[in-house]
């Protein structure tokens, strides 16, 4: 086990200078490598926002789908008062813009920069890309989630079936077998108890 920090009362640890020099050099190298990697990744993100274009119709469809999914989940989990991120409905102007451009033609080929698309998405969904936003999740408390039927509920369902039901017949046969087994075990232990030990 490697401990990042370990202290004991009335004990002071001393460290060799050469060892500490090597450790810090290694950490400085790691910091430099990770910093370069972080800046390279940031440059890639900035490049996406400035050079990539997407179709307006796709952005609109994406936003509309997420809004509908949130509505559906709210209706489904309404009794649990599930919290979802703030949502701004698409305006009538935006819906019309999705269908037609200013000249009356379709907008199927109209594009916007990825940066503009992100601003549009954030405006309506309060979402921005992150390591945890691949898919939106709504947390439902464990005890309020859908549960399978209990053993008692299953037995009740079987007993409500007719006496000719195969499931009920198998259930009754198993109950009889369990009772016989329990009775056999009880008689066996009572017999051994009466016999007693050897006294050795």
mmCIF file of C-alpha atoms in Angstrom:
data_model
loop_
_atom_site.group_PDB
_atom_site.id
_atom_site.type_symbol
_atom_site.label_atom_id
_atom_site.label_comp_id
_atom_site.label_asym_id
_atom_site.label_seq_id
_atom_site.Cartn_x
_atom_site.Cartn_y
_atom_site.Cartn_z
ATOM 1 C CA UNK A 1 0.000 0.000 0.000
ATOM 2 C CA UNK A 2 1.399 3.428 -0.952
ATOM 3 C CA UNK A 3 0.338 6.175 1.462
ATOM 4 C CA UNK A 4 0.194 9.748 0.214
ATOM 5 C CA UNK A 5 0.561 11.136 3.729
ATOM 6 C CA UNK A 6 1.280 9.303 6.977
ATOM 7 C CA UNK A 7 1.937 10.857 10.388
ATOM 8 C CA UNK A 8 2.594 9.479 13.855
ATOM 9 C CA UNK A 9 2.566 11.250 17.202
ATOM 10 C CA UNK A 10 6.041 12.267 18.432
ATOM 11 C CA UNK A 11 7.689 10.772 15.330
ATOM 12 C CA UNK A 12 9.373 12.873 12.630
ATOM 13 C CA UNK A 13 10.458 11.166 9.423
ATOM 14 C CA UNK A 14 13.633 12.332 7.719
ATOM 15 C CA UNK A 15 14.178 11.967 3.974
ATOM 16 C CA UNK A 16 17.326 11.619 1.929
ATOM 17 C CA UNK A 17 18.015 14.667 -0.263
ATOM 18 C CA UNK A 18 18.896 12.658 -3.365
ATOM 19 C CA UNK A 19 15.705 10.608 -3.073
ATOM 20 C CA UNK A 20 13.540 13.713 -2.692
ATOM 21 C CA UNK A 21 15.332 15.363 -5.622
ATOM 22 C CA UNK A 22 14.492 12.384 -7.854
ATOM 23 C CA UNK A 23 10.885 12.236 -6.642
ATOM 24 C CA UNK A 24 10.251 15.908 -7.374
ATOM 25 C CA UNK A 25 11.926 15.639 -10.793
ATOM 26 C CA UNK A 26 9.604 12.753 -11.644
ATOM 27 C CA UNK A 27 6.558 14.717 -10.471
ATOM 28 C CA UNK A 28 7.639 17.786 -12.443
ATOM 29 C CA UNK A 29 7.951 15.606 -15.557
ATOM 30 C CA UNK A 30 4.466 14.197 -15.027
ATOM 31 C CA UNK A 31 3.075 17.702 -14.519
ATOM 32 C CA UNK A 32 4.692 18.873 -17.756
ATOM 33 C CA UNK A 33 3.354 15.895 -19.730
ATOM 34 C CA UNK A 34 -0.183 16.258 -18.393
ATOM 35 C CA UNK A 35 -0.151 20.032 -18.913
ATOM 36 C CA UNK A 36 0.869 19.591 -22.555
ATOM 37 C CA UNK A 37 -1.818 16.931 -22.997
ATOM 38 C CA UNK A 38 -4.446 19.195 -21.399
ATOM 39 C CA UNK A 39 -3.512 22.138 -23.633
ATOM 40 C CA UNK A 40 -3.547 19.900 -26.709
ATOM 41 C CA UNK A 41 -7.024 18.670 -25.774
ATOM 42 C CA UNK A 42 -8.238 22.217 -25.106
ATOM 43 C CA UNK A 43 -6.924 23.286 -28.516
ATOM 44 C CA UNK A 44 -8.861 20.403 -30.073
ATOM 45 C CA UNK A 45 -12.069 21.517 -28.357
ATOM 46 C CA UNK A 46 -11.562 25.128 -29.465
ATOM 47 C CA UNK A 47 -10.883 23.934 -32.998
ATOM 48 C CA UNK A 48 -14.149 22.003 -33.023
ATOM 49 C CA UNK A 49 -16.131 25.079 -32.027
ATOM 50 C CA UNK A 50 -14.531 27.324 -34.637
ATOM 51 C CA UNK A 51 -14.111 25.057 -37.662
ATOM 52 C CA UNK A 52 -16.876 22.441 -37.501
ATOM 53 C CA UNK A 53 -20.348 23.176 -38.867
ATOM 54 C CA UNK A 54 -23.525 21.183 -38.241
ATOM 55 C CA UNK A 55 -26.962 21.211 -39.851
ATOM 56 C CA UNK A 56 -29.478 23.434 -38.111
ATOM 57 C CA UNK A 57 -32.169 20.826 -38.632
ATOM 58 C CA UNK A 58 -30.075 18.241 -36.727
ATOM 59 C CA UNK A 59 -29.526 20.649 -33.821
ATOM 60 C CA UNK A 60 -33.241 21.435 -33.671
ATOM 61 C CA UNK A 61 -34.134 17.715 -33.772
ATOM 62 C CA UNK A 62 -31.614 16.949 -30.996
ATOM 63 C CA UNK A 63 -33.028 19.675 -28.720
ATOM 64 C CA UNK A 64 -36.617 18.693 -29.431
ATOM 65 C CA UNK A 65 -35.904 15.027 -28.665
ATOM 66 C CA UNK A 66 -34.293 15.819 -25.291
ATOM 67 C CA UNK A 67 -37.203 18.106 -24.356
ATOM 68 C CA UNK A 68 -39.709 15.346 -25.176
ATOM 69 C CA UNK A 69 -37.682 12.782 -23.194
ATOM 70 C CA UNK A 70 -37.657 15.082 -20.155
ATOM 71 C CA UNK A 71 -41.408 15.552 -20.385
ATOM 72 C CA UNK A 72 -41.917 11.809 -20.632
ATOM 73 C CA UNK A 73 -39.704 11.119 -17.614
ATOM 74 C CA UNK A 74 -41.430 13.818 -15.581
ATOM 75 C CA UNK A 75 -44.826 12.269 -16.320
ATOM 76 C CA UNK A 76 -43.532 8.792 -15.516
ATOM 77 C CA UNK A 77 -41.863 9.785 -12.234
ATOM 78 C CA UNK A 78 -44.195 12.627 -11.320
ATOM 79 C CA UNK A 79 -45.017 11.174 -7.892
ATOM 80 C CA UNK A 80 -41.301 11.168 -6.968
ATOM 81 C CA UNK A 81 -40.879 14.892 -7.828
ATOM 82 C CA UNK A 82 -37.839 14.188 -9.991
ATOM 83 C CA UNK A 83 -35.668 17.245 -10.647
ATOM 84 C CA UNK A 84 -34.527 17.870 -14.232
ATOM 85 C CA UNK A 85 -32.282 20.666 -15.562
ATOM 86 C CA UNK A 86 -34.096 23.892 -16.531
ATOM 87 C CA UNK A 87 -35.706 23.565 -19.954
ATOM 88 C CA UNK A 88 -36.735 26.355 -22.344
ATOM 89 C CA UNK A 89 -39.315 25.330 -24.922
ATOM 90 C CA UNK A 90 -38.613 25.989 -28.581
ATOM 91 C CA UNK A 91 -40.347 29.158 -29.723
ATOM 92 C CA UNK A 92 -42.739 29.303 -32.663
ATOM 93 C CA UNK A 93 -40.173 31.388 -34.543
ATOM 94 C CA UNK A 94 -37.558 28.669 -34.068
ATOM 95 C CA UNK A 95 -40.005 26.007 -35.194
ATOM 96 C CA UNK A 96 -40.782 28.014 -38.311
ATOM 97 C CA UNK A 97 -37.076 28.629 -38.892
ATOM 98 C CA UNK A 98 -36.520 24.882 -38.735
ATOM 99 C CA UNK A 99 -38.950 24.428 -41.649
ATOM 100 C CA UNK A 100 -38.261 27.461 -43.849
ATOM 101 C CA UNK A 101 -35.563 30.015 -44.444
ATOM 102 C CA UNK A 102 -36.130 33.693 -45.093
ATOM 103 C CA UNK A 103 -36.619 33.128 -48.818
ATOM 104 C CA UNK A 104 -39.251 30.461 -48.395
ATOM 105 C CA UNK A 105 -36.946 27.537 -49.152
ATOM 106 C CA UNK A 106 -36.277 24.560 -46.912
ATOM 107 C CA UNK A 107 -33.530 24.714 -44.319
ATOM 108 C CA UNK A 108 -32.416 21.106 -44.782
ATOM 109 C CA UNK A 109 -28.952 22.262 -45.902
ATOM 110 C CA UNK A 110 -28.542 25.290 -43.625
ATOM 111 C CA UNK A 111 -25.642 25.044 -41.198
ATOM 112 C CA UNK A 112 -24.299 26.728 -38.090
ATOM 113 C CA UNK A 113 -20.952 26.521 -36.331
ATOM 114 C CA UNK A 114 -20.586 23.986 -33.538
ATOM 115 C CA UNK A 115 -20.086 26.899 -31.122
ATOM 116 C CA UNK A 116 -23.459 28.374 -32.150
ATOM 117 C CA UNK A 117 -25.048 24.939 -31.839
ATOM 118 C CA UNK A 118 -23.716 24.582 -28.273
ATOM 119 C CA UNK A 119 -25.112 27.987 -27.373
ATOM 120 C CA UNK A 120 -28.498 26.981 -28.813
ATOM 121 C CA UNK A 121 -28.460 23.686 -26.866
ATOM 122 C CA UNK A 122 -27.415 25.391 -23.620
ATOM 123 C CA UNK A 123 -30.152 27.979 -24.036
ATOM 124 C CA UNK A 124 -32.902 25.356 -24.285
ATOM 125 C CA UNK A 125 -31.529 22.406 -22.287
ATOM 126 C CA UNK A 126 -29.073 23.996 -19.811
ATOM 127 C CA UNK A 127 -26.546 21.406 -20.980
ATOM 128 C CA UNK A 128 -22.955 21.562 -22.144
ATOM 129 C CA UNK A 129 -20.720 18.643 -23.184
ATOM 130 C CA UNK A 130 -18.857 17.069 -20.275
ATOM 131 C CA UNK A 131 -17.428 13.709 -19.250
ATOM 132 C CA UNK A 132 -20.738 12.825 -17.550
ATOM 133 C CA UNK A 133 -23.157 14.123 -20.190
ATOM 134 C CA UNK A 134 -22.952 11.322 -22.753
ATOM 135 C CA UNK A 135 -26.500 10.442 -21.748
ATOM 136 C CA UNK A 136 -28.851 12.299 -19.442
ATOM 137 C CA UNK A 137 -29.886 10.303 -16.397
ATOM 138 C CA UNK A 138 -32.656 10.960 -13.893
ATOM 139 C CA UNK A 139 -32.017 9.533 -10.442
ATOM 140 C CA UNK A 140 -34.898 7.627 -8.847
ATOM 141 C CA UNK A 141 -34.427 6.704 -5.155
ATOM 142 C CA UNK A 142 -33.732 2.988 -4.747
ATOM 143 C CA UNK A 143 -36.804 2.226 -2.631
ATOM 144 C CA UNK A 144 -39.072 4.024 -5.121
ATOM 145 C CA UNK A 145 -37.950 2.113 -8.210
ATOM 146 C CA UNK A 146 -40.050 -0.561 -9.875
ATOM 147 C CA UNK A 147 -39.789 -3.823 -7.956
ATOM 148 C CA UNK A 148 -40.535 -7.427 -8.813
ATOM 149 C CA UNK A 149 -43.349 -9.284 -7.079
ATOM 150 C CA UNK A 150 -42.605 -10.651 -3.611
ATOM 151 C CA UNK A 151 -42.796 -14.326 -2.667
ATOM 152 C CA UNK A 152 -46.059 -13.706 -0.818
ATOM 153 C CA UNK A 153 -47.585 -11.984 -3.869
ATOM 154 C CA UNK A 154 -46.573 -14.878 -6.106
ATOM 155 C CA UNK A 155 -48.102 -17.413 -3.702
ATOM 156 C CA UNK A 156 -51.298 -15.371 -3.511
ATOM 157 C CA UNK A 157 -51.481 -15.331 -7.300
ATOM 158 C CA UNK A 158 -51.034 -19.113 -7.457
ATOM 159 C CA UNK A 159 -53.719 -19.750 -4.818
ATOM 160 C CA UNK A 160 -56.187 -17.593 -6.741
ATOM 161 C CA UNK A 161 -55.879 -19.942 -9.689
ATOM 162 C CA UNK A 162 -58.247 -22.877 -10.011
ATOM 163 C CA UNK A 163 -57.510 -26.176 -8.260
ATOM 164 C CA UNK A 164 -56.843 -27.761 -11.664
ATOM 165 C CA UNK A 165 -53.996 -25.311 -12.358
ATOM 166 C CA UNK A 166 -50.645 -27.057 -12.809
ATOM 167 C CA UNK A 167 -48.831 -24.273 -10.973
ATOM 168 C CA UNK A 168 -51.127 -24.636 -7.968
ATOM 169 C CA UNK A 169 -50.760 -28.416 -7.976
ATOM 170 C CA UNK A 170 -46.957 -28.160 -8.030
ATOM 171 C CA UNK A 171 -47.055 -25.562 -5.239
ATOM 172 C CA UNK A 172 -49.234 -27.778 -3.027
ATOM 173 C CA UNK A 173 -46.994 -30.800 -3.713
ATOM 174 C CA UNK A 174 -43.915 -28.819 -2.708
ATOM 175 C CA UNK A 175 -45.589 -27.615 0.491
ATOM 176 C CA UNK A 176 -46.420 -31.226 1.446
ATOM 177 C CA UNK A 177 -42.824 -32.314 0.746
ATOM 178 C CA UNK A 178 -41.435 -29.479 2.889
ATOM 179 C CA UNK A 179 -43.739 -30.358 5.776
ATOM 180 C CA UNK A 180 -42.716 -34.034 5.609
ATOM 181 C CA UNK A 181 -39.044 -33.054 5.500
ATOM 182 C CA UNK A 182 -39.437 -30.740 8.494
ATOM 183 C CA UNK A 183 -41.299 -33.456 10.427
ATOM 184 C CA UNK A 184 -38.600 -36.027 9.582
ATOM 185 C CA UNK A 185 -35.859 -33.669 10.779
ATOM 186 C CA UNK A 186 -37.709 -32.967 14.022
ATOM 187 C CA UNK A 187 -38.218 -36.684 14.739
ATOM 188 C CA UNK A 188 -34.576 -37.430 13.915
ATOM 189 C CA UNK A 189 -33.210 -34.860 16.361
ATOM 190 C CA UNK A 190 -35.694 -35.859 19.054
ATOM 191 C CA UNK A 191 -34.560 -39.467 18.705
ATOM 192 C CA UNK A 192 -30.897 -38.506 19.001
ATOM 193 C CA UNK A 193 -31.684 -36.293 21.978
ATOM 194 C CA UNK A 194 -33.374 -39.197 23.766
ATOM 195 C CA UNK A 195 -30.512 -41.539 23.049
ATOM 196 C CA UNK A 196 -28.100 -39.138 24.680
ATOM 197 C CA UNK A 197 -24.309 -39.248 24.488
ATOM 198 C CA UNK A 198 -21.855 -41.975 25.421
ATOM 199 C CA UNK A 199 -20.633 -40.038 28.451
ATOM 200 C CA UNK A 200 -17.004 -40.307 27.341
#
